[in-house]
Short mmCIF file of C-alpha atoms (C1' of nucleotides) in Angstrom, two decimals:
data_model
loop_
_atom_site.label_atom_id
_atom_site.label_comp_id
_atom_site.label_asym_id
_atom_site.label_seq_id
_atom_site.Cartn_x
_atom_site.Cartn_y
_atom_site.Cartn_z
CA UNK J 1 0.00 0.00 0.00
CA UNK J 2 1.54 3.29 -1.01
CA UNK J 3 1.22 6.53 0.92
CA UNK J 4 -1.79 7.91 -0.94
CA UNK J 5 -3.61 4.64 -0.40
CA UNK J 6 -2.76 4.59 3.29
CA UNK J 7 -4.22 8.04 3.68
CA UNK J 8 -7.35 7.25 1.72
CA UNK J 9 -7.79 4.02 3.67
CA UNK J 10 -8.63 6.18 6.68
CA UNK J 11 -11.34 7.97 4.76
CA UNK J 12 -9.56 11.25 4.15
CA UNK J 13 -8.34 12.84 0.94
CA UNK J 14 -4.82 12.21 -0.25
CA UNK J 15 -3.66 15.67 -1.23
CA UNK J 16 -0.02 16.16 -2.22
CA UNK J 17 0.55 18.15 0.97
CA UNK J 18 -0.75 15.27 3.07
CA UNK J 19 1.35 12.76 1.23
CA UNK J 20 4.43 14.86 1.86
CA UNK J 21 3.70 15.28 5.56
CA UNK J 22 3.15 11.55 5.92
CA UNK J 23 6.36 10.78 4.06
CA UNK J 24 8.35 13.14 6.28
CA UNK J 25 6.95 11.71 9.50
CA UNK J 26 7.50 8.19 8.22
CA UNK J 27 11.15 9.03 7.71
CA UNK J 28 11.44 10.40 11.23
CA UNK J 29 9.31 7.93 13.18
CA UNK J 30 8.61 10.36 15.99
CA UNK J 31 9.07 14.09 15.64
CA UNK J 32 8.06 17.45 17.06
CA UNK J 33 5.88 19.65 14.90
CA UNK J 34 8.58 22.17 14.22
CA UNK J 35 10.91 19.54 12.84
CA UNK J 36 8.17 18.12 10.64
CA UNK J 37 7.33 21.60 9.43
CA UNK J 38 10.95 22.37 8.66
CA UNK J 39 11.42 19.22 6.60
CA UNK J 40 8.12 19.64 4.81
CA UNK J 41 8.88 23.23 3.90
CA UNK J 42 12.37 22.28 2.78
CA UNK J 43 10.75 19.97 0.25
CA UNK J 44 8.00 22.42 -0.65
CA UNK J 45 8.20 25.98 0.68
CA UNK J 46 4.65 26.78 -0.43
CA UNK J 47 3.21 24.62 2.33
CA UNK J 48 2.43 26.80 5.33
CA UNK J 49 2.76 26.03 9.01
CA UNK J 50 -1.00 26.24 9.44
CA UNK J 51 -1.42 23.51 6.86
CA UNK J 52 1.04 21.24 8.62
CA UNK J 53 -0.83 21.71 11.88
CA UNK J 54 -4.13 20.97 10.20
CA UNK J 55 -2.80 17.92 8.43
CA UNK J 56 -1.24 16.38 11.53
CA UNK J 57 -4.44 17.03 13.36
CA UNK J 58 -6.56 15.37 10.72
CA UNK J 59 -4.21 12.38 10.55
CA UNK J 60 -4.51 11.92 14.25
CA UNK J 61 -8.25 12.35 14.17
CA UNK J 62 -8.42 9.71 11.45
CA UNK J 63 -6.25 7.28 13.42
CA UNK J 64 -3.45 7.31 10.89
CA UNK J 65 -0.81 8.55 13.32
CA UNK J 66 -0.73 9.24 17.03
CA UNK J 67 -0.03 12.21 19.20
CA UNK J 68 2.86 11.80 21.55
CA UNK J 69 2.75 13.13 25.04
CA UNK J 70 6.40 14.12 25.18
CA UNK J 71 7.84 14.88 28.62
CA UNK J 72 9.64 17.96 27.35
CA UNK J 73 6.27 19.57 26.76
CA UNK J 74 6.56 19.96 23.01
CA UNK J 75 4.02 18.51 20.60
CA UNK J 76 5.28 15.33 19.02
CA UNK J 77 3.68 13.00 16.54
CA UNK J 78 4.32 9.31 16.08
CA UNK J 79 3.89 7.51 12.77
CA UNK J 80 2.54 4.47 14.65
CA UNK J 81 -1.14 4.93 15.37
CA UNK J 82 -1.65 2.42 18.17
CA UNK J 83 -0.81 3.00 21.79
CA UNK J 84 2.53 1.73 22.96
CA UNK J 85 5.21 2.59 25.46
CA UNK J 86 8.15 4.85 24.83
CA UNK J 87 11.72 5.14 25.93
CA UNK J 88 13.03 8.67 26.04
CA UNK J 89 16.76 8.72 25.62
CA UNK J 90 19.17 11.21 27.00
CA UNK J 91 20.05 12.37 23.52
CA UNK J 92 16.40 13.13 22.70
CA UNK J 93 15.96 9.96 20.73
CA UNK J 94 12.66 8.17 21.23
CA UNK J 95 12.41 4.40 21.08
CA UNK J 96 9.23 2.40 20.77
CA UNK J 97 8.63 -0.16 23.44
CA UNK J 98 5.81 -2.51 22.70
CA UNK J 99 4.99 -4.87 25.52
CA UNK J 100 1.38 -5.99 25.70
CA UNK J 101 2.15 -8.31 28.55
CA UNK J 102 3.41 -5.42 30.66
CA UNK J 103 0.31 -3.42 29.86
CA UNK J 104 -1.90 -6.28 30.99
CA UNK J 105 0.15 -6.80 34.09
CA UNK J 106 -0.25 -3.19 35.12
CA UNK J 107 -3.97 -3.30 34.48
CA UNK J 108 -4.32 -6.42 36.61
CA UNK J 109 -2.24 -4.87 39.34
CA UNK J 110 -4.58 -1.93 39.54
CA UNK J 111 -7.62 -4.15 39.77
CA UNK J 112 -6.58 -5.14 43.25
CA UNK J 113 -6.28 -2.75 46.14
CA UNK J 114 -7.02 0.90 46.32
CA UNK J 115 -7.92 1.49 42.70
CA UNK J 116 -10.01 -1.57 41.96
CA UNK J 117 -13.09 0.51 41.31
CA UNK J 118 -11.60 2.32 38.36
CA UNK J 119 -12.23 1.35 34.78
CA UNK J 120 -8.79 1.46 33.18
CA UNK J 121 -8.82 2.67 29.62
CA UNK J 122 -5.19 3.01 28.71
CA UNK J 123 -1.77 2.48 30.16
CA UNK J 124 1.31 4.20 28.88
CA UNK J 125 4.77 3.68 30.31
CA UNK J 126 7.40 6.35 29.90
CA UNK J 127 10.95 5.26 30.44
CA UNK J 128 13.86 7.63 30.71
CA UNK J 129 17.19 6.09 29.87
CA UNK J 130 20.62 6.54 28.47
CA UNK J 131 23.08 4.26 26.79
CA UNK J 132 25.40 2.45 29.16
CA UNK J 133 28.92 3.74 28.79
CA UNK J 134 30.98 1.49 26.52
CA UNK J 135 33.51 -0.65 28.35
CA UNK F 1 8.10 22.70 59.24
CA UNK F 2 6.08 25.64 57.99
CA UNK F 3 5.92 26.82 54.40
CA UNK F 4 8.66 29.42 54.64
CA UNK F 5 10.98 26.86 56.18
CA UNK F 6 10.18 24.31 53.51
CA UNK F 7 11.10 26.82 50.85
CA UNK F 8 14.28 27.90 52.56
CA UNK F 9 15.24 24.27 53.14
CA UNK F 10 15.78 24.02 49.39
CA UNK F 11 18.14 26.93 49.44
CA UNK F 12 15.89 29.58 47.93
CA UNK F 13 14.40 32.69 49.43
CA UNK F 14 11.00 32.56 51.05
CA UNK F 15 9.30 35.67 49.66
CA UNK F 16 5.63 36.22 50.43
CA UNK F 17 4.81 35.56 46.77
CA UNK F 18 6.57 32.20 46.93
CA UNK F 19 4.85 31.25 50.14
CA UNK F 20 1.49 32.02 48.61
CA UNK F 21 2.19 30.02 45.47
CA UNK F 22 3.30 27.08 47.55
CA UNK F 23 0.24 27.29 49.73
CA UNK F 24 -2.07 27.37 46.73
CA UNK F 25 -0.41 24.39 45.08
CA UNK F 26 -0.44 22.52 48.36
CA UNK F 27 -4.19 23.02 48.52
CA UNK F 28 -4.64 21.71 45.01
CA UNK F 29 -2.15 18.86 44.92
CA UNK F 30 -1.78 18.95 41.16
CA UNK F 31 -2.78 21.91 39.06
CA UNK F 32 -2.30 23.62 35.72
CA UNK F 33 -0.49 26.96 35.75
CA UNK F 34 -3.57 28.96 34.88
CA UNK F 35 -5.48 27.60 37.84
CA UNK F 36 -2.58 28.29 40.18
CA UNK F 37 -2.30 31.79 38.78
CA UNK F 38 -6.00 32.42 39.19
CA UNK F 39 -6.01 31.34 42.84
CA UNK F 40 -2.82 33.23 43.63
CA UNK F 41 -4.14 36.41 42.06
CA UNK F 42 -7.45 36.00 43.82
CA UNK F 43 -5.53 36.13 47.09
CA UNK F 44 -3.20 38.88 45.94
CA UNK F 45 -3.93 40.67 42.65
CA UNK F 46 -0.56 42.41 42.65
CA UNK F 47 1.22 39.19 41.80
CA UNK F 48 1.68 38.95 38.05
CA UNK F 49 1.52 35.93 35.78
CA UNK F 50 5.20 36.28 34.98
CA UNK F 51 6.02 35.97 38.65
CA UNK F 52 3.97 32.82 39.03
CA UNK F 53 5.79 31.28 36.07
CA UNK F 54 9.14 32.25 37.55
CA UNK F 55 8.25 30.93 40.98
CA UNK F 56 7.00 27.56 39.78
CA UNK F 57 10.10 27.26 37.67
CA UNK F 58 12.38 28.01 40.57
CA UNK F 59 10.52 25.59 42.85
CA UNK F 60 10.94 22.87 40.32
CA UNK F 61 14.58 23.70 39.77
CA UNK F 62 15.10 23.54 43.52
CA UNK F 63 13.37 20.16 43.79
CA UNK F 64 10.55 21.47 45.94
CA UNK F 65 7.80 20.50 43.53
CA UNK F 66 7.65 18.58 40.27
CA UNK F 67 6.56 19.31 36.78
CA UNK F 68 3.82 17.11 35.52
CA UNK F 69 3.77 15.89 31.98
CA UNK F 70 0.02 16.10 31.53
CA UNK F 71 -1.36 14.31 28.48
CA UNK F 72 -3.68 17.18 27.65
CA UNK F 73 -0.64 19.23 26.76
CA UNK F 74 -1.07 21.87 29.45
CA UNK F 75 1.63 22.62 32.00
CA UNK F 76 0.84 21.10 35.36
CA UNK F 77 2.72 21.17 38.62
CA UNK F 78 2.63 18.63 41.40
CA UNK F 79 3.28 19.47 45.02
CA UNK F 80 5.08 16.15 45.45
CA UNK F 81 8.68 16.45 44.30
CA UNK F 82 9.58 12.81 43.81
CA UNK F 83 8.72 10.76 40.76
CA UNK F 84 5.62 8.66 40.99
CA UNK F 85 2.91 7.35 38.74
CA UNK F 86 -0.33 9.11 37.89
CA UNK F 87 -3.87 8.19 37.08
CA UNK F 88 -5.58 10.64 34.78
CA UNK F 89 -9.30 10.49 35.26
CA UNK F 90 -11.96 11.19 32.72
CA UNK F 91 -13.09 14.21 34.70
CA UNK F 92 -9.61 15.76 34.65
CA UNK F 93 -8.85 14.69 38.18
CA UNK F 94 -5.33 13.41 38.76
CA UNK F 95 -4.60 10.69 41.29
CA UNK F 96 -1.20 9.79 42.64
CA UNK F 97 -0.24 6.19 42.24
CA UNK F 98 2.84 5.24 44.18
CA UNK F 99 4.02 1.71 43.55
CA UNK F 100 7.74 1.18 43.96
CA UNK F 101 7.34 -2.50 43.34
CA UNK F 102 5.86 -1.84 39.93
CA UNK F 103 8.66 0.55 39.10
CA UNK F 104 11.24 -2.08 40.00
CA UNK F 105 9.39 -4.72 38.08
CA UNK F 106 9.41 -2.62 34.93
CA UNK F 107 13.08 -1.85 35.33
CA UNK F 108 13.88 -5.55 35.70
CA UNK F 109 11.76 -6.38 32.71
CA UNK F 110 13.75 -4.02 30.56
CA UNK F 111 17.04 -5.48 31.69
CA UNK F 112 16.29 -8.60 29.71
CA UNK F 113 15.86 -8.67 25.98
CA UNK F 114 16.19 -5.93 23.45
CA UNK F 115 16.83 -3.05 25.81
CA UNK F 116 19.21 -4.63 28.28
CA UNK F 117 22.00 -2.27 27.29
CA UNK F 118 20.18 0.81 28.44
CA UNK F 119 20.73 2.47 31.78
CA UNK F 120 17.23 3.15 33.04
CA UNK F 121 16.97 6.36 34.99
CA UNK F 122 13.28 6.77 35.61
CA UNK F 123 10.00 5.03 34.98
CA UNK F 124 6.69 6.79 34.94
CA UNK F 125 3.38 5.08 34.33
CA UNK F 126 0.44 7.05 33.03
CA UNK F 127 -2.93 5.46 33.52
CA UNK F 128 -6.09 6.74 31.91
CA UNK F 129 -9.22 5.72 33.72
CA UNK F 130 -12.74 6.57 34.67
CA UNK F 131 -14.97 5.61 37.53
CA UNK F 132 -16.94 2.46 37.00
CA UNK F 133 -20.62 3.24 36.63
CA UNK F 134 -22.48 2.79 39.93
CA UNK F 135 -24.64 -0.30 40.08
"C1'" DG T 1 -19.84 19.38 -9.62
"C1'" DT T 2 -19.41 19.35 -4.55
"C1'" DG T 3 -17.52 19.53 -0.44
"C1'" DT T 4 -13.05 19.46 1.58
"C1'" DC T 5 -8.44 21.34 1.77
"C1'" DT T 6 -4.92 24.97 1.31
"C1'" DG T 7 -2.51 29.59 1.47
"C1'" DC T 8 -2.46 33.81 3.43
"C1'" DA T 9 -2.47 37.04 6.88
"C1'" DA T 10 -4.10 38.11 11.12
"C1'" DA T 11 -5.71 36.81 15.73
"C1'" DG T 12 -5.14 34.43 19.98
"C1'" DA T 13 -2.85 31.72 23.56
"C1'" DA T 14 0.97 30.64 26.36
"C1'" DT T 15 5.33 31.77 27.99
"C1'" DT T 16 9.56 34.64 28.41
"C1'" DT T 17 12.38 38.79 28.76
"C1'" DG T 18 14.66 43.39 30.12
"C1'" DC T 19 14.83 46.59 33.33
"C1'" DA T 20 14.34 49.40 37.49
"C1'" DA T 21 12.58 49.29 42.07
"C1'" DA T 22 11.72 46.42 46.21
"C1'" DG T 23 12.87 43.00 49.46
"C1'" DA T 24 15.17 38.68 51.79
"C1'" DC T 25 18.86 37.34 54.49
"C1'" DG P 1 24.67 46.03 51.95
"C1'" DT P 2 24.40 42.56 48.44
"C1'" DC P 3 22.34 39.72 45.44
"C1'" DT P 4 17.97 37.81 44.24
"C1'" DT P 5 13.25 38.54 43.21
"C1'" DT P 6 9.27 41.13 41.63
"C1'" DG P 7 6.07 44.13 38.71
"C1'" DC P 8 5.36 45.95 34.48
"C1'" DA P 9 4.92 46.04 29.68
"C1'" DA P 10 6.53 44.42 25.61
"C1'" DA P 11 8.42 40.62 22.90
"C1'" DT P 12 8.48 35.79 21.51
"C1'" DT P 13 6.82 31.54 20.45
"C1'" DC P 14 3.30 28.32 19.44
"C1'" DT P 15 -1.10 27.37 17.57
"C1'" DT P 16 -5.60 28.55 15.59
"C1'" DT P 17 -8.92 31.00 12.64
"C1'" DG P 18 -11.64 33.20 8.66
"C1'" DC P 19 -11.97 33.50 4.17
"C1'" DA P 20 -11.51 32.98 -0.87
"C1'" DG P 21 -9.63 30.25 -4.32
"C1'" DA P 22 -7.85 25.50 -5.58
"C1'" DC P 23 -8.31 20.70 -5.79
"C1'" DA P 24 -9.52 15.55 -4.80
"C1'" DC P 25 -12.73 12.30 -5.89
#
DNA sequence: GTGTCTGCAAAGAATTTGCAAAGAC
DNA sequence: GTCTTTGCAAATTCTTTGCAGACAC
C-alpha cells in the first residue's frame, strides 16, 4: 500500500501536501511539529505552518498517526497509530517499546487494592534512559 | 516545618509571593499553571503571571515540587517532588499512584531482551481511567 | 460538480524577557 | 549592603482562525 492509499484508507483525501507530511513523518518515526514543518517546507516551501498543523491534526483524528505526550512539553507525533510505550533517551531519541504483557500486568495490578473501582482505559509507560557507557 | 521553612530548606528565598504560590499548590495537589495563577491572584492581585511562572520554575529547579507531563498538553505542577505514577481520570482529576514494586518490576523487565543495554533512569506510568458506573 | 483542503495574513494563547525598584537574608 | 526577586509592559513563540480560491474524488 503506497502513501496515498494509506491516507485514503482512513477515509480522508490524499492531497499532495498530506502525502508529503506523511512521508516526512515516516522518515522520522517520531518528531516534534517544528521539525516536521521544517522538513516539509524544505521539500516544498509553499506549504504553510498552518497547513502542517491541520494535516497532523486530521491524521490523528483519522487514526493514521498518534499524538505523543512528550515529557519535554513539546508537541510530538508518532507515525505508529496504536498506543505503545516509549523510551526517552538522553540524547532526545525516542524508542518504541511494545509490551502488551506489561500493559496487561499493570492493568491487573490496579484491579486489586485501592484502585479496583476504576475502569482502566489506557496504560502508557514512559521510560527515561541513556546508553550504558561502553567498556 | 512551615511553608517558609520548607522553601528555605531548598536553598531559595521565602518571599511572600513564593509562600502564597506554595500554599495554593499545596491546597490543590496537582494543578495547571492557569489555575494556580487564578487562585494566587485571587488572594493577591498584585502578583503577576510572569512571577507565578518564575516561581514555579524556581521551585521545580530547587526540587521542591515537580513538573507534571500532563497528556492534555497543558503545564501542570505537582506538590510532590519525587517521581511517581499518575492516574488521569476522565473528569480531569489526577490521582497519585505510588508503587515502587511496579517501578522495580518494569526496570527488571527491561534489563532482559532488546533493551538490556540501556541504563534506566526513571520510569513513569500514566494510567487513563474513569470511575466504573455505579450499580 | 461538490464539499473538503490549502494559502495567506491576522488573531489568539501561552510563555519569556529586560529593566528598574523592592525586598530577603 | 548585596544579590535575588518582583512588577510591568513588551516581545516571543506556538497554535488557531476566517476566508476565498484550488483541488480531490
